[in-house]
């Protein structure tokens, strides 16, 4: 019998709070957002654009981006654990906030030109609700990119659910690259998925990244 966790219990799980996880990616170079996203975030942003980074870790990449952008773009980072690096003077237009997905949402119906979640969804319980929300917050022609492991989805019966989940996400206009494990979406979407979230299991061990991750359990509707 699986022991299923609700969001509050998951937020306190050792797998999610794991101090050994990589929260310190930089903007560019090895161990960076550019490497894991496949593009330089600042290259897809123009003056006045907004970038939302979900599960931002220490916020190191965002702090570097804010310094380089010098107030040209608005950057918001959200993470469950407020282990943020100190924000130096000169990093204008940057906000690092503590929040838990998928409960957190942006203020005032804000829209974003870029929404990223770099290796963060692996630790979220209701991953599909987090994806549904993120793509609804995109600006016209905005871009959403996240890492996603189909192996982290199972049905209540314990059968793998990843194939059906990917098929539905693709039907709703999202793209998934199984080589890079990147799920992406261009432009805002209203996603309705025929699955109900049941709970999370933090005991299933490492996913493709090699780090212990959270398995998300759904029921088909
Ligand atoms: C592997 S780290 C990646 C951090 C950052 N994106 C990077 O690449 O450096 C995953 C992050 O997700 C955060 N996280 C886990 N569950 C979360 C949740 N439900 N809501 C918000 N952040 C969460 C963790 O605190 C951690 O900082």
PDB file of C-alpha atoms and ligand atoms in Angstrom:
ATOM      1  CA  UNK A   1       0.000   0.000   0.000  1.00  0.00           C
ATOM      2  CA  UNK A   2       1.459   3.378  -1.027  1.00  0.00           C
ATOM      3  CA  UNK A   3       1.723   6.098   1.606  1.00  0.00           C
ATOM      4  CA  UNK A   4       0.363   9.161  -0.186  1.00  0.00           C
ATOM      5  CA  UNK A   5       1.337  12.658   0.887  1.00  0.00           C
ATOM      6  CA  UNK A   6      -0.770  15.801   0.580  1.00  0.00           C
ATOM      7  CA  UNK A   7       0.910  19.085  -0.398  1.00  0.00           C
ATOM      8  CA  UNK A   8       1.624  20.241   3.162  1.00  0.00           C
ATOM      9  CA  UNK A   9       3.243  16.915   4.113  1.00  0.00           C
ATOM     10  CA  UNK A  10       5.196  16.873   0.859  1.00  0.00           C
ATOM     11  CA  UNK A  11       6.539  20.382   1.557  1.00  0.00           C
ATOM     12  CA  UNK A  12       8.176  18.935   4.689  1.00  0.00           C
ATOM     13  CA  UNK A  13       9.480  15.773   3.034  1.00  0.00           C
ATOM     14  CA  UNK A  14      13.213  15.093   3.201  1.00  0.00           C
ATOM     15  CA  UNK A  15      13.203  14.412  -0.561  1.00  0.00           C
ATOM     16  CA  UNK A  16      11.928  17.931  -1.261  1.00  0.00           C
ATOM     17  CA  UNK A  17      14.076  19.654   1.353  1.00  0.00           C
ATOM     18  CA  UNK A  18      17.134  17.600   0.286  1.00  0.00           C
ATOM     19  CA  UNK A  19      20.160  19.841   0.878  1.00  0.00           C
ATOM     20  CA  UNK A  20      22.191  17.869  -1.687  1.00  0.00           C
ATOM     21  CA  UNK A  21      20.008  18.803  -4.672  1.00  0.00           C
ATOM     22  CA  UNK A  22      21.428  21.174  -7.262  1.00  0.00           C
ATOM     23  CA  UNK A  23      19.902  24.567  -6.440  1.00  0.00           C
ATOM     24  CA  UNK A  24      22.823  26.592  -7.688  1.00  0.00           C
ATOM     25  CA  UNK A  25      22.713  26.584 -11.464  1.00  0.00           C
ATOM     26  CA  UNK A  26      24.130  29.703 -12.996  1.00  0.00           C
ATOM     27  CA  UNK A  27      22.737  31.581 -15.963  1.00  0.00           C
ATOM     28  CA  UNK A  28      25.318  30.322 -18.504  1.00  0.00           C
ATOM     29  CA  UNK A  29      28.134  27.767 -18.748  1.00  0.00           C
ATOM     30  CA  UNK A  30      28.372  24.253 -17.329  1.00  0.00           C
ATOM     31  CA  UNK A  31      25.748  23.656 -14.595  1.00  0.00           C
ATOM     32  CA  UNK A  32      23.538  26.399 -15.963  1.00  0.00           C
ATOM     33  CA  UNK A  33      20.056  27.340 -17.066  1.00  0.00           C
ATOM     34  CA  UNK A  34      21.325  27.925 -20.623  1.00  0.00           C
ATOM     35  CA  UNK A  35      22.719  24.380 -20.775  1.00  0.00           C
ATOM     36  CA  UNK A  36      19.650  22.682 -19.299  1.00  0.00           C
ATOM     37  CA  UNK A  37      17.056  24.816 -21.084  1.00  0.00           C
ATOM     38  CA  UNK A  38      18.883  24.716 -24.417  1.00  0.00           C
ATOM     39  CA  UNK A  39      18.861  28.520 -24.838  1.00  0.00           C
ATOM     40  CA  UNK A  40      20.101  31.655 -23.114  1.00  0.00           C
ATOM     41  CA  UNK A  41      17.096  33.069 -21.216  1.00  0.00           C
ATOM     42  CA  UNK A  42      18.072  36.702 -21.779  1.00  0.00           C
ATOM     43  CA  UNK A  43      18.243  36.100 -25.543  1.00  0.00           C
ATOM     44  CA  UNK A  44      14.502  35.414 -25.700  1.00  0.00           C
ATOM     45  CA  UNK A  45      13.581  38.468 -23.619  1.00  0.00           C
ATOM     46  CA  UNK A  46      13.216  42.051 -24.825  1.00  0.00           C
ATOM     47  CA  UNK A  47      12.951  45.304 -22.873  1.00  0.00           C
ATOM     48  CA  UNK A  48       9.809  45.364 -20.706  1.00  0.00           C
ATOM     49  CA  UNK A  49       9.343  41.562 -20.774  1.00  0.00           C
ATOM     50  CA  UNK A  50       8.709  39.485 -17.645  1.00  0.00           C
ATOM     51  CA  UNK A  51      10.380  36.153 -16.748  1.00  0.00           C
ATOM     52  CA  UNK A  52       8.953  33.829 -14.109  1.00  0.00           C
ATOM     53  CA  UNK A  53      11.181  31.025 -12.833  1.00  0.00           C
ATOM     54  CA  UNK A  54       9.375  28.371 -10.793  1.00  0.00           C
ATOM     55  CA  UNK A  55      11.395  26.350  -8.259  1.00  0.00           C
ATOM     56  CA  UNK A  56      14.285  28.795  -8.625  1.00  0.00           C
ATOM     57  CA  UNK A  57      16.525  27.313  -5.901  1.00  0.00           C
ATOM     58  CA  UNK A  58      19.077  29.841  -4.670  1.00  0.00           C
ATOM     59  CA  UNK A  59      18.056  32.189  -7.504  1.00  0.00           C
ATOM     60  CA  UNK A  60      21.677  32.395  -8.644  1.00  0.00           C
ATOM     61  CA  UNK A  61      20.814  32.359 -12.361  1.00  0.00           C
ATOM     62  CA  UNK A  62      18.146  35.005 -11.843  1.00  0.00           C
ATOM     63  CA  UNK A  63      20.472  37.286  -9.887  1.00  0.00           C
ATOM     64  CA  UNK A  64      23.028  37.042 -12.698  1.00  0.00           C
ATOM     65  CA  UNK A  65      20.321  37.751 -15.271  1.00  0.00           C
ATOM     66  CA  UNK A  66      19.031  40.759 -13.319  1.00  0.00           C
ATOM     67  CA  UNK A  67      22.519  42.249 -13.143  1.00  0.00           C
ATOM     68  CA  UNK A  68      23.036  41.785 -16.875  1.00  0.00           C
ATOM     69  CA  UNK A  69      19.571  43.059 -17.790  1.00  0.00           C
ATOM     70  CA  UNK A  70      19.999  46.142 -15.547  1.00  0.00           C
ATOM     71  CA  UNK A  71      16.275  46.701 -15.022  1.00  0.00           C
ATOM     72  CA  UNK A  72      15.362  45.990 -18.674  1.00  0.00           C
ATOM     73  CA  UNK A  73      13.287  42.908 -17.704  1.00  0.00           C
ATOM     74  CA  UNK A  74      11.177  41.973 -14.675  1.00  0.00           C
ATOM     75  CA  UNK A  75      12.313  38.695 -13.117  1.00  0.00           C
ATOM     76  CA  UNK A  76      10.385  36.716 -10.495  1.00  0.00           C
ATOM     77  CA  UNK A  77      11.736  33.578  -8.868  1.00  0.00           C
ATOM     78  CA  UNK A  78       9.602  31.319  -6.659  1.00  0.00           C
ATOM     79  CA  UNK A  79      10.806  28.519  -4.418  1.00  0.00           C
ATOM     80  CA  UNK A  80       9.423  26.527  -1.531  1.00  0.00           C
ATOM     81  CA  UNK A  81      12.642  26.842   0.465  1.00  0.00           C
ATOM     82  CA  UNK A  82      13.863  30.411   0.895  1.00  0.00           C
ATOM     83  CA  UNK A  83      17.534  29.473   0.453  1.00  0.00           C
ATOM     84  CA  UNK A  84      18.100  32.483  -1.808  1.00  0.00           C
ATOM     85  CA  UNK A  85      21.547  33.925  -2.433  1.00  0.00           C
ATOM     86  CA  UNK A  86      21.894  37.536  -1.250  1.00  0.00           C
ATOM     87  CA  UNK A  87      20.641  39.901  -3.925  1.00  0.00           C
ATOM     88  CA  UNK A  88      23.397  42.419  -4.652  1.00  0.00           C
ATOM     89  CA  UNK A  89      22.741  46.067  -5.313  1.00  0.00           C
ATOM     90  CA  UNK A  90      22.383  46.555  -9.014  1.00  0.00           C
ATOM     91  CA  UNK A  91      20.171  43.494  -9.516  1.00  0.00           C
ATOM     92  CA  UNK A  92      17.164  45.621 -10.413  1.00  0.00           C
ATOM     93  CA  UNK A  93      13.749  44.240 -11.412  1.00  0.00           C
ATOM     94  CA  UNK A  94      14.253  41.009  -9.436  1.00  0.00           C
ATOM     95  CA  UNK A  95      11.876  39.454  -6.883  1.00  0.00           C
ATOM     96  CA  UNK A  96      12.615  36.166  -5.103  1.00  0.00           C
ATOM     97  CA  UNK A  97       9.587  34.853  -3.244  1.00  0.00           C
ATOM     98  CA  UNK A  98       8.820  31.837  -1.081  1.00  0.00           C
ATOM     99  CA  UNK A  99       5.862  29.840  -2.382  1.00  0.00           C
ATOM    100  CA  UNK A 100       4.709  26.284  -2.868  1.00  0.00           C
ATOM    101  CA  UNK A 101       3.519  25.002  -6.244  1.00  0.00           C
ATOM    102  CA  UNK A 102       0.851  24.605  -7.334  1.00  0.00           C
ATOM    103  CA  UNK A 103      -0.705  26.805  -4.611  1.00  0.00           C
ATOM    104  CA  UNK A 104       1.368  29.900  -5.428  1.00  0.00           C
ATOM    105  CA  UNK A 105       0.107  32.208  -8.137  1.00  0.00           C
ATOM    106  CA  UNK A 106       1.279  35.555  -9.520  1.00  0.00           C
ATOM    107  CA  UNK A 107      -0.341  38.732  -8.262  1.00  0.00           C
ATOM    108  CA  UNK A 108      -2.842  40.689 -10.297  1.00  0.00           C
ATOM    109  CA  UNK A 109      -3.143  38.302 -13.229  1.00  0.00           C
ATOM    110  CA  UNK A 110       0.449  38.977 -14.369  1.00  0.00           C
ATOM    111  CA  UNK A 111       1.537  37.492 -17.716  1.00  0.00           C
ATOM    112  CA  UNK A 112       5.071  36.375 -18.609  1.00  0.00           C
ATOM    113  CA  UNK A 113       7.090  36.257 -21.818  1.00  0.00           C
ATOM    114  CA  UNK A 114       9.150  33.403 -20.382  1.00  0.00           C
ATOM    115  CA  UNK A 115       8.242  30.835 -17.715  1.00  0.00           C
ATOM    116  CA  UNK A 116      10.841  28.260 -16.734  1.00  0.00           C
ATOM    117  CA  UNK A 117      11.030  25.453 -14.207  1.00  0.00           C
ATOM    118  CA  UNK A 118      14.519  23.944 -14.257  1.00  0.00           C
ATOM    119  CA  UNK A 119      14.454  20.499 -12.595  1.00  0.00           C
ATOM    120  CA  UNK A 120      11.795  21.713 -10.152  1.00  0.00           C
ATOM    121  CA  UNK A 121       8.702  19.719 -11.133  1.00  0.00           C
ATOM    122  CA  UNK A 122      10.492  16.528 -10.089  1.00  0.00           C
ATOM    123  CA  UNK A 123       9.658  17.514  -6.478  1.00  0.00           C
ATOM    124  CA  UNK A 124       6.129  18.857  -6.938  1.00  0.00           C
ATOM    125  CA  UNK A 125       3.117  16.688  -6.090  1.00  0.00           C
ATOM    126  CA  UNK A 126       0.463  17.799  -8.561  1.00  0.00           C
ATOM    127  CA  UNK A 127       2.813  18.374 -11.499  1.00  0.00           C
ATOM    128  CA  UNK A 128      -0.034  18.584 -14.031  1.00  0.00           C
ATOM    129  CA  UNK A 129      -1.789  21.361 -12.121  1.00  0.00           C
ATOM    130  CA  UNK A 130       1.509  23.270 -11.974  1.00  0.00           C
ATOM    131  CA  UNK A 131       1.885  22.880 -15.771  1.00  0.00           C
ATOM    132  CA  UNK A 132      -1.763  23.836 -16.382  1.00  0.00           C
ATOM    133  CA  UNK A 133      -1.339  27.024 -14.363  1.00  0.00           C
ATOM    134  CA  UNK A 134       2.010  27.979 -15.863  1.00  0.00           C
ATOM    135  CA  UNK A 135       0.814  27.807 -19.482  1.00  0.00           C
ATOM    136  CA  UNK A 136      -2.230  29.921 -18.558  1.00  0.00           C
ATOM    137  CA  UNK A 137       0.126  32.667 -17.297  1.00  0.00           C
ATOM    138  CA  UNK A 138       2.008  32.998 -20.600  1.00  0.00           C
ATOM    139  CA  UNK A 139       1.872  36.265 -22.515  1.00  0.00           C
ATOM    140  CA  UNK A 140       0.897  36.139 -26.193  1.00  0.00           C
ATOM    141  CA  UNK A 141       3.698  34.189 -27.897  1.00  0.00           C
ATOM    142  CA  UNK A 142       5.328  33.572 -24.490  1.00  0.00           C
ATOM    143  CA  UNK A 143       7.417  30.451 -23.911  1.00  0.00           C
ATOM    144  CA  UNK A 144       7.139  27.864 -21.122  1.00  0.00           C
ATOM    145  CA  UNK A 145       9.874  25.252 -20.626  1.00  0.00           C
ATOM    146  CA  UNK A 146      10.181  22.700 -17.834  1.00  0.00           C
ATOM    147  CA  UNK A 147      11.926  19.393 -17.222  1.00  0.00           C
ATOM    148  CA  UNK A 148       9.504  16.521 -16.825  1.00  0.00           C
ATOM    149  CA  UNK A 149      10.020  12.824 -16.206  1.00  0.00           C
ATOM    150  CA  UNK A 150       7.142  10.696 -17.583  1.00  0.00           C
ATOM    151  CA  UNK A 151       8.340   7.947 -15.222  1.00  0.00           C
ATOM    152  CA  UNK A 152       7.134  10.097 -12.299  1.00  0.00           C
ATOM    153  CA  UNK A 153       3.454   9.576 -13.191  1.00  0.00           C
ATOM    154  CA  UNK A 154       1.536   6.513 -12.039  1.00  0.00           C
ATOM    155  CA  UNK A 155      -2.098   5.553 -11.734  1.00  0.00           C
ATOM    156  CA  UNK A 156      -3.625   4.596  -8.394  1.00  0.00           C
ATOM    157  CA  UNK A 157      -3.294   0.992  -9.547  1.00  0.00           C
ATOM    158  CA  UNK A 158       0.514   1.586  -9.598  1.00  0.00           C
ATOM    159  CA  UNK A 159       0.550   1.121 -13.408  1.00  0.00           C
ATOM    160  CA  UNK A 160       2.737   3.658 -15.236  1.00  0.00           C
ATOM    161  CA  UNK A 161       0.765   6.701 -16.437  1.00  0.00           C
ATOM    162  CA  UNK A 162       3.499   8.653 -18.243  1.00  0.00           C
ATOM    163  CA  UNK A 163       2.535   7.620 -21.790  1.00  0.00           C
ATOM    164  CA  UNK A 164      -1.096   8.711 -21.421  1.00  0.00           C
ATOM    165  CA  UNK A 165      -0.061  11.916 -19.649  1.00  0.00           C
ATOM    166  CA  UNK A 166       2.314  12.850 -22.477  1.00  0.00           C
ATOM    167  CA  UNK A 167      -0.278  11.957 -25.126  1.00  0.00           C
ATOM    168  CA  UNK A 168      -2.823  14.295 -23.476  1.00  0.00           C
ATOM    169  CA  UNK A 169      -0.333  17.117 -23.025  1.00  0.00           C
ATOM    170  CA  UNK A 170       0.622  16.859 -26.708  1.00  0.00           C
ATOM    171  CA  UNK A 171      -3.061  16.819 -27.715  1.00  0.00           C
ATOM    172  CA  UNK A 172      -3.490  20.067 -25.796  1.00  0.00           C
ATOM    173  CA  UNK A 173      -0.706  21.745 -27.766  1.00  0.00           C
ATOM    174  CA  UNK A 174       2.400  21.194 -25.617  1.00  0.00           C
ATOM    175  CA  UNK A 175       5.623  19.632 -26.940  1.00  0.00           C
ATOM    176  CA  UNK A 176       7.748  17.023 -25.206  1.00  0.00           C
ATOM    177  CA  UNK A 177      11.296  16.106 -26.197  1.00  0.00           C
ATOM    178  CA  UNK A 178      12.112  12.748 -24.636  1.00  0.00           C
ATOM    179  CA  UNK A 179      15.841  13.159 -25.295  1.00  0.00           C
ATOM    180  CA  UNK A 180      16.138  16.337 -23.225  1.00  0.00           C
ATOM    181  CA  UNK A 181      13.123  15.623 -20.967  1.00  0.00           C
ATOM    182  CA  UNK A 182      11.869  19.117 -21.783  1.00  0.00           C
ATOM    183  CA  UNK A 183       8.165  19.955 -21.923  1.00  0.00           C
ATOM    184  CA  UNK A 184       7.456  23.244 -23.665  1.00  0.00           C
ATOM    185  CA  UNK A 185       4.590  25.424 -24.771  1.00  0.00           C
ATOM    186  CA  UNK A 186       4.395  28.485 -27.001  1.00  0.00           C
ATOM    187  CA  UNK A 187       1.618  30.966 -26.212  1.00  0.00           C
ATOM    188  CA  UNK A 188      -1.016  30.779 -23.485  1.00  0.00           C
ATOM    189  CA  UNK A 189      -3.225  27.677 -23.374  1.00  0.00           C
ATOM    190  CA  UNK A 190      -6.271  26.607 -21.443  1.00  0.00           C
ATOM    191  CA  UNK A 191      -5.414  23.023 -20.634  1.00  0.00           C
ATOM    192  CA  UNK A 192      -8.048  20.560 -19.406  1.00  0.00           C
ATOM    193  CA  UNK A 193      -6.732  17.128 -18.567  1.00  0.00           C
ATOM    194  CA  UNK A 194      -8.901  14.048 -17.914  1.00  0.00           C
ATOM    195  CA  UNK A 195      -6.963  13.105 -14.778  1.00  0.00           C
ATOM    196  CA  UNK A 196      -7.595  13.738 -11.080  1.00  0.00           C
ATOM    197  CA  UNK A 197      -4.627  14.160  -8.745  1.00  0.00           C
ATOM    198  CA  UNK A 198      -4.653  11.666  -5.870  1.00  0.00           C
ATOM    199  CA  UNK A 199      -1.408  12.306  -3.985  1.00  0.00           C
ATOM    200  CA  UNK A 200       2.376  12.095  -3.958  1.00  0.00           C
ATOM    201  CA  UNK A 201       4.838   9.371  -3.066  1.00  0.00           C
ATOM    202  CA  UNK A 202       8.326  10.427  -1.951  1.00  0.00           C
ATOM    203  CA  UNK A 203       9.640   6.888  -1.461  1.00  0.00           C
ATOM    204  CA  UNK A 204      10.187   5.818  -5.081  1.00  0.00           C
ATOM    205  CA  UNK A 205      13.863   6.770  -5.295  1.00  0.00           C
ATOM    206  CA  UNK A 206      15.890   8.524  -7.977  1.00  0.00           C
ATOM    207  CA  UNK A 207      14.470   9.622 -11.320  1.00  0.00           C
ATOM    208  CA  UNK A 208      16.529  10.149 -14.514  1.00  0.00           C
ATOM    209  CA  UNK A 209      18.542  12.925 -12.833  1.00  0.00           C
ATOM    210  CA  UNK A 210      19.929  10.449 -10.288  1.00  0.00           C
ATOM    211  CA  UNK A 211      18.321  12.355  -7.370  1.00  0.00           C
ATOM    212  CA  UNK A 212      15.420  10.980  -5.292  1.00  0.00           C
ATOM    213  CA  UNK A 213      12.240  12.506  -6.751  1.00  0.00           C
ATOM    214  CA  UNK A 214       8.503  12.602  -6.113  1.00  0.00           C
ATOM    215  CA  UNK A 215       6.088  10.282  -7.916  1.00  0.00           C
ATOM    216  CA  UNK A 216       2.687  11.807  -8.685  1.00  0.00           C
ATOM    217  CA  UNK A 217      -0.388   9.605  -8.553  1.00  0.00           C
ATOM    218  CA  UNK A 218      -3.438  10.315 -10.733  1.00  0.00           C
ATOM    219  CA  UNK A 219      -6.805   8.735 -11.468  1.00  0.00           C
ATOM    220  CA  UNK A 220      -8.209   8.789 -15.013  1.00  0.00           C
ATOM    221  CA  UNK A 221     -11.602  10.564 -15.209  1.00  0.00           C
TER     222      UNK A 221
HETATM  223  C1  LIG B   1      16.840  20.696  -8.151  1.00  0.00           C
HETATM  224  S1  LIG B   1      16.390  22.236  -7.446  1.00  0.00           S
HETATM  225  C2  LIG B   1      16.530  23.298  -8.870  1.00  0.00           C
HETATM  226  C3  LIG B   1      16.717  24.731  -8.465  1.00  0.00           C
HETATM  227  C4  LIG B   1      16.997  25.705  -9.620  1.00  0.00           C
HETATM  228  N1  LIG B   1      15.932  25.666 -10.615  1.00  0.00           N
HETATM  229  C5  LIG B   1      18.320  25.351 -10.262  1.00  0.00           C
HETATM  230  O1  LIG B   1      18.293  24.703 -11.313  1.00  0.00           O
HETATM  231  O2  LIG B   1      19.368  25.733  -9.714  1.00  0.00           O
HETATM  232  C6  LIG B   1      14.625  22.075  -7.242  1.00  0.00           C
HETATM  233  C7  LIG B   1      14.000  23.201  -6.451  1.00  0.00           C
HETATM  234  O3  LIG B   1      12.573  23.017  -6.405  1.00  0.00           O
HETATM  235  C8  LIG B   1      12.115  23.528  -5.168  1.00  0.00           C
HETATM  236  N2  LIG B   1      10.780  22.984  -4.918  1.00  0.00           N
HETATM  237  C9  LIG B   1      10.469  21.712  -4.631  1.00  0.00           C
HETATM  238  N3  LIG B   1       9.130  21.574  -4.471  1.00  0.00           N
HETATM  239  C10 LIG B   1       8.591  22.803  -4.671  1.00  0.00           C
HETATM  240  C11 LIG B   1       7.262  23.318  -4.637  1.00  0.00           C
HETATM  241  N4  LIG B   1       6.213  22.530  -4.378  1.00  0.00           N
HETATM  242  N5  LIG B   1       7.068  24.628  -4.888  1.00  0.00           N
HETATM  243  C12 LIG B   1       8.128  25.442  -5.154  1.00  0.00           C
HETATM  244  N6  LIG B   1       9.402  25.013  -5.184  1.00  0.00           N
HETATM  245  C13 LIG B   1       9.638  23.706  -4.948  1.00  0.00           C
HETATM  246  C14 LIG B   1      13.186  23.065  -4.184  1.00  0.00           C
HETATM  247  O4  LIG B   1      13.153  23.800  -2.982  1.00  0.00           O
HETATM  248  C15 LIG B   1      14.463  23.288  -4.994  1.00  0.00           C
HETATM  249  O5  LIG B   1      15.024  24.549  -4.734  1.00  0.00           O
END
